[in-house]
PDB file of N, CA and C in Angstrom:
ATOM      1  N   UNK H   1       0.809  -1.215   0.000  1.00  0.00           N
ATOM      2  CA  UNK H   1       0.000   0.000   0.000  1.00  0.00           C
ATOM      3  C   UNK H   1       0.846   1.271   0.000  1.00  0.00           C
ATOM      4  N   UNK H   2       1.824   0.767   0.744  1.00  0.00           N
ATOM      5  CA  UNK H   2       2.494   2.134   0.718  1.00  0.00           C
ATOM      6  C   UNK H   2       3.041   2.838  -0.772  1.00  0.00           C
ATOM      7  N   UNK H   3       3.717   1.885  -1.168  1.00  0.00           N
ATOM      8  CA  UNK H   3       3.691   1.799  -2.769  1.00  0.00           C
ATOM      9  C   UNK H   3       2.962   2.739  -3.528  1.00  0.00           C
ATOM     10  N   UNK H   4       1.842   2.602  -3.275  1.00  0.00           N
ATOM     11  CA  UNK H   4       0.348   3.498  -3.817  1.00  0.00           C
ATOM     12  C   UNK H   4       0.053   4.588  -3.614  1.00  0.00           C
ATOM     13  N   UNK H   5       0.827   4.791  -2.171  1.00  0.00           N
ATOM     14  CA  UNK H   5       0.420   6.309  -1.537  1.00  0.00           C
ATOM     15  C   UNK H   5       0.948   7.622  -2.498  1.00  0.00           C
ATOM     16  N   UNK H   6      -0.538   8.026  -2.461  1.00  0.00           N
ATOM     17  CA  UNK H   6      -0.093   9.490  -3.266  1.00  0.00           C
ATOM     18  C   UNK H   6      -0.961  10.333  -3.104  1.00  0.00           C
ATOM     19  N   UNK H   7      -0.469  12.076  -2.525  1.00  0.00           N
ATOM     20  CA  UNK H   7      -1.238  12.540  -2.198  1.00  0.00           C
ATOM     21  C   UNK H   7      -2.861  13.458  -2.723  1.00  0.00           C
ATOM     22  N   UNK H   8      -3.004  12.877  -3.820  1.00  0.00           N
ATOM     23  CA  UNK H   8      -3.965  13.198  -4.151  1.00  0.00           C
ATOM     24  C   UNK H   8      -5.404  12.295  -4.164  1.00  0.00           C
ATOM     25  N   UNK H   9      -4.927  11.211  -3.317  1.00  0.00           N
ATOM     26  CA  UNK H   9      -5.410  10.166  -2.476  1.00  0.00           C
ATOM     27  C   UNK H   9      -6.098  10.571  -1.149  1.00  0.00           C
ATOM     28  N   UNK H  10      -5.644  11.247  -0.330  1.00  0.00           N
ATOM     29  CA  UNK H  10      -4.970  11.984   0.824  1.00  0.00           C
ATOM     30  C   UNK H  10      -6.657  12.273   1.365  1.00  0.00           C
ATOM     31  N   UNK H  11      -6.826  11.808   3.170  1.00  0.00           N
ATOM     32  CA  UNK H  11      -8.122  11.973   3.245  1.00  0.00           C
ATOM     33  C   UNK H  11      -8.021  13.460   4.339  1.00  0.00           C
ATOM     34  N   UNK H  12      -8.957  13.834   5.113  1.00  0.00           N
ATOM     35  CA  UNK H  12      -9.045  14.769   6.217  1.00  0.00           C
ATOM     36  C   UNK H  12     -10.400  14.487   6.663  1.00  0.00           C
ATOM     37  N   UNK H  13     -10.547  15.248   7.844  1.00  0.00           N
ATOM     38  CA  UNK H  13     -11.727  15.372   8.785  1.00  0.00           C
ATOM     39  C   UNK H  13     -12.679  16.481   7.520  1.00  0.00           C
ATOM     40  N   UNK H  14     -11.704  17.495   7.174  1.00  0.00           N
ATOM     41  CA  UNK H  14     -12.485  18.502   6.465  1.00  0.00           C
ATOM     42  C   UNK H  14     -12.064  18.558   5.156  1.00  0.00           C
ATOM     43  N   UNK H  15     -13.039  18.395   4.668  1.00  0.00           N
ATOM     44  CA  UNK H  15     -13.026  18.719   3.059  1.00  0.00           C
ATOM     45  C   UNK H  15     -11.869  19.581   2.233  1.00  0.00           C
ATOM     46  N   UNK H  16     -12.379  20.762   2.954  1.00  0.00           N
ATOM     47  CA  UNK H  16     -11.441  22.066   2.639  1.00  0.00           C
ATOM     48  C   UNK H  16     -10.114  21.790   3.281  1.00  0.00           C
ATOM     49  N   UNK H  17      -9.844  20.820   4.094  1.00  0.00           N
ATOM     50  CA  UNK H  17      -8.486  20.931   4.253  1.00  0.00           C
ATOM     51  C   UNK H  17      -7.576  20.136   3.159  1.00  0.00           C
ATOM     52  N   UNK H  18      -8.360  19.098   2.680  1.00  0.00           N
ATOM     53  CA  UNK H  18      -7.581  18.252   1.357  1.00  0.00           C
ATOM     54  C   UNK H  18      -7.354  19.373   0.536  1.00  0.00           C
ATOM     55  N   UNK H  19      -8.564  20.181   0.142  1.00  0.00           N
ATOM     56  CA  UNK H  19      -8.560  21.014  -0.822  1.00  0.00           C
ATOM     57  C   UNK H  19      -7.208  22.156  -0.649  1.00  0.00           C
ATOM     58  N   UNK H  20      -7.339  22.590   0.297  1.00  0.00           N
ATOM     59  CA  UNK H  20      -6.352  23.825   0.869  1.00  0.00           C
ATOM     60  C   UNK H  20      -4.681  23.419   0.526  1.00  0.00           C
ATOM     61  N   UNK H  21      -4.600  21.820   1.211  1.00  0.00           N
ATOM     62  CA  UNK H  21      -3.157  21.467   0.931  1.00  0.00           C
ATOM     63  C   UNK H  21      -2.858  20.929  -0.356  1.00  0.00           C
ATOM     64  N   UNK H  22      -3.778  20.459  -1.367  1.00  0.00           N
ATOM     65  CA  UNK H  22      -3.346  20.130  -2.692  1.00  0.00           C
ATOM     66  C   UNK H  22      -3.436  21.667  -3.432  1.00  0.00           C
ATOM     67  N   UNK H  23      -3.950  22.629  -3.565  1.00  0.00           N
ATOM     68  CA  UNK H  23      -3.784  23.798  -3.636  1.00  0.00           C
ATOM     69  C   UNK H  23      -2.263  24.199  -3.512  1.00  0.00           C
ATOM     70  N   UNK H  24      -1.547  23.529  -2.723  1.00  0.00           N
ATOM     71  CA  UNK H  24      -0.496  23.906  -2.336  1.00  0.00           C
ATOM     72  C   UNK H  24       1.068  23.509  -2.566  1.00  0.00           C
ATOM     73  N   UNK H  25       0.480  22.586  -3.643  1.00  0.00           N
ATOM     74  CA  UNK H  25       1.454  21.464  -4.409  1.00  0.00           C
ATOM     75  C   UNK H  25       1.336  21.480  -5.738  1.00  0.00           C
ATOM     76  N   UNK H  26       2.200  22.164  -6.741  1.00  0.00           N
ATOM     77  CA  UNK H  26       2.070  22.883  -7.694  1.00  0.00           C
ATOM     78  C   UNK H  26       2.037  21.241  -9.203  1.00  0.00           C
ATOM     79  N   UNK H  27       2.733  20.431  -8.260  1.00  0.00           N
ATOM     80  CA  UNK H  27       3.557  19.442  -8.807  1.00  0.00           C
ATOM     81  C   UNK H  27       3.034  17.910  -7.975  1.00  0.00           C
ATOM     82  N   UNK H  28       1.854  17.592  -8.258  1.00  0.00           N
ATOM     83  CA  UNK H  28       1.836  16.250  -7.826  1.00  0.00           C
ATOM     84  C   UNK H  28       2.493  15.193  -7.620  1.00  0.00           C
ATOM     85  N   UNK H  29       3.137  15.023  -9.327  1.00  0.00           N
ATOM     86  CA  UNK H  29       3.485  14.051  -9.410  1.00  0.00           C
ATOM     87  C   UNK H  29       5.125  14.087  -8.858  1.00  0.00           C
ATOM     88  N   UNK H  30       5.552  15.177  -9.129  1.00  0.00           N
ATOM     89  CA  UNK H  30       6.973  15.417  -8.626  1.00  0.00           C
ATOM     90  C   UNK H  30       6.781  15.080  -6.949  1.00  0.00           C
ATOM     91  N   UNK H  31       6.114  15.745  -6.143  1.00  0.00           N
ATOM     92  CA  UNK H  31       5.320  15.749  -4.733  1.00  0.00           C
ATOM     93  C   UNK H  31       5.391  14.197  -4.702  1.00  0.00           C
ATOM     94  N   UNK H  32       4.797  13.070  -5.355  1.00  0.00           N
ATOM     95  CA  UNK H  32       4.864  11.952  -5.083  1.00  0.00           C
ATOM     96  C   UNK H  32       6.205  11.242  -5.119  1.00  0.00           C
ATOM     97  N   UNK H  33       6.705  11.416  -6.315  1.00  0.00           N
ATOM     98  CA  UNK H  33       7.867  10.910  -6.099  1.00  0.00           C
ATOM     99  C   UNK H  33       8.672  11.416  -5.338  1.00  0.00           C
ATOM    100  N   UNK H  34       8.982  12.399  -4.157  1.00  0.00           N
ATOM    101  CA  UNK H  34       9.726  12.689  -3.546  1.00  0.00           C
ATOM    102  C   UNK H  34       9.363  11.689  -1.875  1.00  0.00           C
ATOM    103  N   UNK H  35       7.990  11.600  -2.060  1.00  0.00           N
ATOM    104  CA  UNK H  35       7.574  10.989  -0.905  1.00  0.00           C
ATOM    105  C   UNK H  35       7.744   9.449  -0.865  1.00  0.00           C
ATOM    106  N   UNK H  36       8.081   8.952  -1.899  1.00  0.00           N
ATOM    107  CA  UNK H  36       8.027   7.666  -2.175  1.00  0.00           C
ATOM    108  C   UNK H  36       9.754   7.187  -1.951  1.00  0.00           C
ATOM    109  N   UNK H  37      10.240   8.273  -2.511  1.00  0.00           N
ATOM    110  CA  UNK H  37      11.669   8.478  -2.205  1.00  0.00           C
ATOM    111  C   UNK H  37      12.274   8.769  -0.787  1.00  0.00           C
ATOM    112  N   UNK H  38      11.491   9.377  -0.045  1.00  0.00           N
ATOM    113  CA  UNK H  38      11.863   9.893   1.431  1.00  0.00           C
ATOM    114  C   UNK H  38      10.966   8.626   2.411  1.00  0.00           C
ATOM    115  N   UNK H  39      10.382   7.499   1.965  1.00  0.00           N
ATOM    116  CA  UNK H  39      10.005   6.422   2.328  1.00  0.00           C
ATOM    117  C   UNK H  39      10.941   5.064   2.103  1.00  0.00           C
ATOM    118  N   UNK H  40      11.436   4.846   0.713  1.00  0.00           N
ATOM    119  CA  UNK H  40      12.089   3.280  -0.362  1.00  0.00           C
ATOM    120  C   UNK H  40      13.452   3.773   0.123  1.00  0.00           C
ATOM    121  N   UNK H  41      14.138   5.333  -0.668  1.00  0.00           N
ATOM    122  CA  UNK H  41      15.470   5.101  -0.776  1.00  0.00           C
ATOM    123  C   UNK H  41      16.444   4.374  -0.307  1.00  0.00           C
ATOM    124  N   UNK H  42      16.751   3.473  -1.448  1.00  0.00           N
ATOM    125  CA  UNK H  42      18.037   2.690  -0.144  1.00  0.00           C
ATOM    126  C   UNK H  42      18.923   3.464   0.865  1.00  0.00           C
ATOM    127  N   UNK H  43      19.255   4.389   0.285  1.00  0.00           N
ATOM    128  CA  UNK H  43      20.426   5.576   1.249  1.00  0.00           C
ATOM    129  C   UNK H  43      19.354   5.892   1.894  1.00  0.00           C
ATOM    130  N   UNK H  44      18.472   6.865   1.783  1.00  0.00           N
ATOM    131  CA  UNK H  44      18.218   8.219   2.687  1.00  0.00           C
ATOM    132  C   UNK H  44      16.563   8.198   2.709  1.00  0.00           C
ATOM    133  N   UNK H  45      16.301   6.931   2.474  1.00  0.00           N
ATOM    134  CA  UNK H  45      14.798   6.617   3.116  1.00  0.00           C
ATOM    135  C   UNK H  45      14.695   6.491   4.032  1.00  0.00           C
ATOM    136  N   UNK H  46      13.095   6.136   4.711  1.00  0.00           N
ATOM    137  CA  UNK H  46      13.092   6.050   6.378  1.00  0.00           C
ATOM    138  C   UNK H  46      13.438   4.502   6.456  1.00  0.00           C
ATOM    139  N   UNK H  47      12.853   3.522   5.669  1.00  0.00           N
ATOM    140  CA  UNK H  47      12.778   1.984   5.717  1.00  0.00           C
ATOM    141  C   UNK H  47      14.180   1.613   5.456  1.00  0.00           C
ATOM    142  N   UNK H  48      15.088   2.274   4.757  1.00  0.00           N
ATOM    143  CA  UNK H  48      16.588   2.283   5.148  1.00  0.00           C
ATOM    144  C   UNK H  48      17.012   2.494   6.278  1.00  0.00           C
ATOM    145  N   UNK H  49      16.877   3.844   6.842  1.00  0.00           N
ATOM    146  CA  UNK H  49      17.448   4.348   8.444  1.00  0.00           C
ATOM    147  C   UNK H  49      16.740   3.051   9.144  1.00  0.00           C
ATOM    148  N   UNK H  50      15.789   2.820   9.530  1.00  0.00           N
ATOM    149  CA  UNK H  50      15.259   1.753  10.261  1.00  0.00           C
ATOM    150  C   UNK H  50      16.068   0.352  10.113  1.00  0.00           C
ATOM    151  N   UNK H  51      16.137   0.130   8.910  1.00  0.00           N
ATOM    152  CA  UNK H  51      16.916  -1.566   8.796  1.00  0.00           C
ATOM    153  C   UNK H  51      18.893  -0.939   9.641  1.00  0.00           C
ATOM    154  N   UNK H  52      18.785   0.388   9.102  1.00  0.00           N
ATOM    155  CA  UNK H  52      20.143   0.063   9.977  1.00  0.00           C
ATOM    156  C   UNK H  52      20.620   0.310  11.739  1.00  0.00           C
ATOM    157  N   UNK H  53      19.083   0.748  12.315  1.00  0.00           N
ATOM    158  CA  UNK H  53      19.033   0.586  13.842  1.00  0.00           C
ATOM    159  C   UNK H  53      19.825  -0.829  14.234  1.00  0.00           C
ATOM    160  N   UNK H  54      20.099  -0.972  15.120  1.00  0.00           N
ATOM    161  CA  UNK H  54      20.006  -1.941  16.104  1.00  0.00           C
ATOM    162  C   UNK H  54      18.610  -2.413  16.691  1.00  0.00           C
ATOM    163  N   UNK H  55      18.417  -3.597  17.348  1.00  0.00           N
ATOM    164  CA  UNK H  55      17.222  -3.710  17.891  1.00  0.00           C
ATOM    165  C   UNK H  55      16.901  -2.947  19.054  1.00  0.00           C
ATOM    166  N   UNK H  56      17.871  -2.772  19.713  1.00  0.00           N
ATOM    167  CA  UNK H  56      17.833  -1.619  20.750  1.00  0.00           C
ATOM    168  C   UNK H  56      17.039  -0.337  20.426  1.00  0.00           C
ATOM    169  N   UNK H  57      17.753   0.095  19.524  1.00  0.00           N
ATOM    170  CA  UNK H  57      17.535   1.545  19.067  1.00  0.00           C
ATOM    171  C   UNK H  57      16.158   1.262  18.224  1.00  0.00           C
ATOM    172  N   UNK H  58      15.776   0.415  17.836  1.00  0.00           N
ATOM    173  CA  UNK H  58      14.393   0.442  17.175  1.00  0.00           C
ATOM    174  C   UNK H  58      13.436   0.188  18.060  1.00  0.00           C
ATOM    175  N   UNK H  59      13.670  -0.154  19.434  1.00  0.00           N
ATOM    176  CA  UNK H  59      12.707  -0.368  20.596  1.00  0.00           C
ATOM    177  C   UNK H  59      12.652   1.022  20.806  1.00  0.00           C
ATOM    178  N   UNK H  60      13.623   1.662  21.124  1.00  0.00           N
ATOM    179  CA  UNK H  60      13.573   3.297  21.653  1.00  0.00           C
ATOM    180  C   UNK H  60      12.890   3.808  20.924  1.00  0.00           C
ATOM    181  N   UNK H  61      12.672   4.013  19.762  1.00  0.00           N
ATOM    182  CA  UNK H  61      11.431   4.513  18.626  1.00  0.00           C
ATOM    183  C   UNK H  61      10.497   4.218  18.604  1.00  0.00           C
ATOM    184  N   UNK H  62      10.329   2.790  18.733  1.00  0.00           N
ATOM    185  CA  UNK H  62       8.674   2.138  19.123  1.00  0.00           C
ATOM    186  C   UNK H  62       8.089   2.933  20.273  1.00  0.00           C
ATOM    187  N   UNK H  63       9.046   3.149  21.436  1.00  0.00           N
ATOM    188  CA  UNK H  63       8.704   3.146  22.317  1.00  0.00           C
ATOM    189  C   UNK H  63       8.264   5.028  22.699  1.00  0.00           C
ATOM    190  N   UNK H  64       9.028   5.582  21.928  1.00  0.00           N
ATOM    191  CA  UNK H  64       9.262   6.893  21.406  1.00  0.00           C
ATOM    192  C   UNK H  64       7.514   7.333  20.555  1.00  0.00           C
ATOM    193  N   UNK H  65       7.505   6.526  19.955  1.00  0.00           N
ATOM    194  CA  UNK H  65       5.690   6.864  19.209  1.00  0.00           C
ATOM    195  C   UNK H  65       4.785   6.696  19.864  1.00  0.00           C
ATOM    196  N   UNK H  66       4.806   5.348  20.985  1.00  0.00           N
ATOM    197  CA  UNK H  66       3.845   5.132  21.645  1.00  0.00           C
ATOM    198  C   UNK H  66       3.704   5.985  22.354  1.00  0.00           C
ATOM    199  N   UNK H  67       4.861   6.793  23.584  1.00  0.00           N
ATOM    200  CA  UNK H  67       4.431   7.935  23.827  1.00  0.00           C
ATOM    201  C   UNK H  67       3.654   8.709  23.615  1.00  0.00           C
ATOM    202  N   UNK H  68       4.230   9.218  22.252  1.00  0.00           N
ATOM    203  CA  UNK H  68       3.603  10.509  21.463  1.00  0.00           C
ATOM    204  C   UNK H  68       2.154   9.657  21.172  1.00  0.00           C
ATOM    205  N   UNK H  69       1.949   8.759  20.867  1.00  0.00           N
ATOM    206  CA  UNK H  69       0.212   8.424  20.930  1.00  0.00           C
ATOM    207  C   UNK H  69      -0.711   8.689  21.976  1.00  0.00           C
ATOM    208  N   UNK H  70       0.406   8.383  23.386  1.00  0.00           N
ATOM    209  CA  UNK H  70      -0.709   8.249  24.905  1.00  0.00           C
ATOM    210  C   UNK H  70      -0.835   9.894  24.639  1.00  0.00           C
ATOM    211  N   UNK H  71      -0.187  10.676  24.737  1.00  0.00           N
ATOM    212  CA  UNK H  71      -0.162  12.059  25.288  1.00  0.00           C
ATOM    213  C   UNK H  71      -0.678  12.764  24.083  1.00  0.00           C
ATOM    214  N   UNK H  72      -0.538  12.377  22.980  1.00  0.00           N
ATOM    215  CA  UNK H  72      -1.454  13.206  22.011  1.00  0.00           C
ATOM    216  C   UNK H  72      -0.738  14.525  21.313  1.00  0.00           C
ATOM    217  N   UNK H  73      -1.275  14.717  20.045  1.00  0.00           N
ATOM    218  CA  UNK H  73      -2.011  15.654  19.720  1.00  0.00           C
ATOM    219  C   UNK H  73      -0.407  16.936  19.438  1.00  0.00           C
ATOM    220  N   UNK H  74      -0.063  18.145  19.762  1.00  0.00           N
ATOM    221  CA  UNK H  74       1.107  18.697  19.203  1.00  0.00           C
ATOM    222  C   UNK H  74       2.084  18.102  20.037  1.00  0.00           C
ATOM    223  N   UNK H  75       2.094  17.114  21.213  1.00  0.00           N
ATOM    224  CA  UNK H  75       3.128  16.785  22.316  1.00  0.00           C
ATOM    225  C   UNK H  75       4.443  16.327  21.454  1.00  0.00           C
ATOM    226  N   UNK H  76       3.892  15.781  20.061  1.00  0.00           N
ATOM    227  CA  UNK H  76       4.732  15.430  19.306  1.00  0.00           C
ATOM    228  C   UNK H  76       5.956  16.099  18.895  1.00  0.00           C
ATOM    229  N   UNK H  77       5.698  17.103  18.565  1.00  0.00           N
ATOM    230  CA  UNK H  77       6.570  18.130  18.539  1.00  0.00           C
ATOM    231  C   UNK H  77       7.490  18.641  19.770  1.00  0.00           C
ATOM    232  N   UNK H  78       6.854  18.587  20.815  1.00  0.00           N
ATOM    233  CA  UNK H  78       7.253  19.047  22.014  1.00  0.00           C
ATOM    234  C   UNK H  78       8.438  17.850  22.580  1.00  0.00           C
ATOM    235  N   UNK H  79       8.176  17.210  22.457  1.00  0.00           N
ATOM    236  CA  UNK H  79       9.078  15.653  22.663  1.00  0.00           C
ATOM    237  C   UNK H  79       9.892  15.378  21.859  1.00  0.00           C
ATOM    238  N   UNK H  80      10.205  16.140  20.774  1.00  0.00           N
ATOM    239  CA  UNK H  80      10.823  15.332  19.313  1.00  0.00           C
ATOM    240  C   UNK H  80      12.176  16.419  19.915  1.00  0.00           C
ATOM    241  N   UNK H  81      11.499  17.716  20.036  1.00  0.00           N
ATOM    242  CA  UNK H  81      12.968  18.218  20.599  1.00  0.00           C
ATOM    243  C   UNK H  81      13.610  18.610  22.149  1.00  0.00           C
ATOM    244  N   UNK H  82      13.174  17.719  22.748  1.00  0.00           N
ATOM    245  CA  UNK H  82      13.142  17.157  23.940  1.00  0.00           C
ATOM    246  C   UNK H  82      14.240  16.202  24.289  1.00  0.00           C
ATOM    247  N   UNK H  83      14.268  15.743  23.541  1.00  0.00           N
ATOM    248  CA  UNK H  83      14.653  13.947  22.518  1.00  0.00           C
ATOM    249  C   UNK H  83      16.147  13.781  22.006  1.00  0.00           C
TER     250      UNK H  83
END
């Protein structure tokens, strides 16, 4: 699925907010392939950085989101540079 993801796919609570942020992307398809790229890349994707954690260090991240799930909402931010 991930494969597939593209943001003109892309859902929201509000209508106008899909609308507002594709408005805002001059370049879809370029927009996709960058995201697909900042996901796959062997170098400088995320599914790269991840395979080269340790198991250690990929618990600390698991454990790092779940956080940011209990507490919610912008904490995310607040914790990321915390971190």
């Amino acid at each position: 699925k991930l494969r597939e993801l593209k943001v003109e796919d892309m859902k929201a609570s509000r209508p106008e907010d899909v609308e507002e942020i594709l408005a805002k992307i001059p370049d879809k398809a370029v927009f996709n392939a960058a995201l697909q790229a900042l996901i796959f890349d062997d170098r400088i994707g995320l599914l790269a950085a991840w395979r080269e954690k340790d198991t250690e260090a990929q618990m600390v991240s698991v454990g790092r989101i779940i956080r940011w799930q209990v507490v919610g909402g912008d904490a995310i931010w607040r914790n990321w540079a915390s971190e």
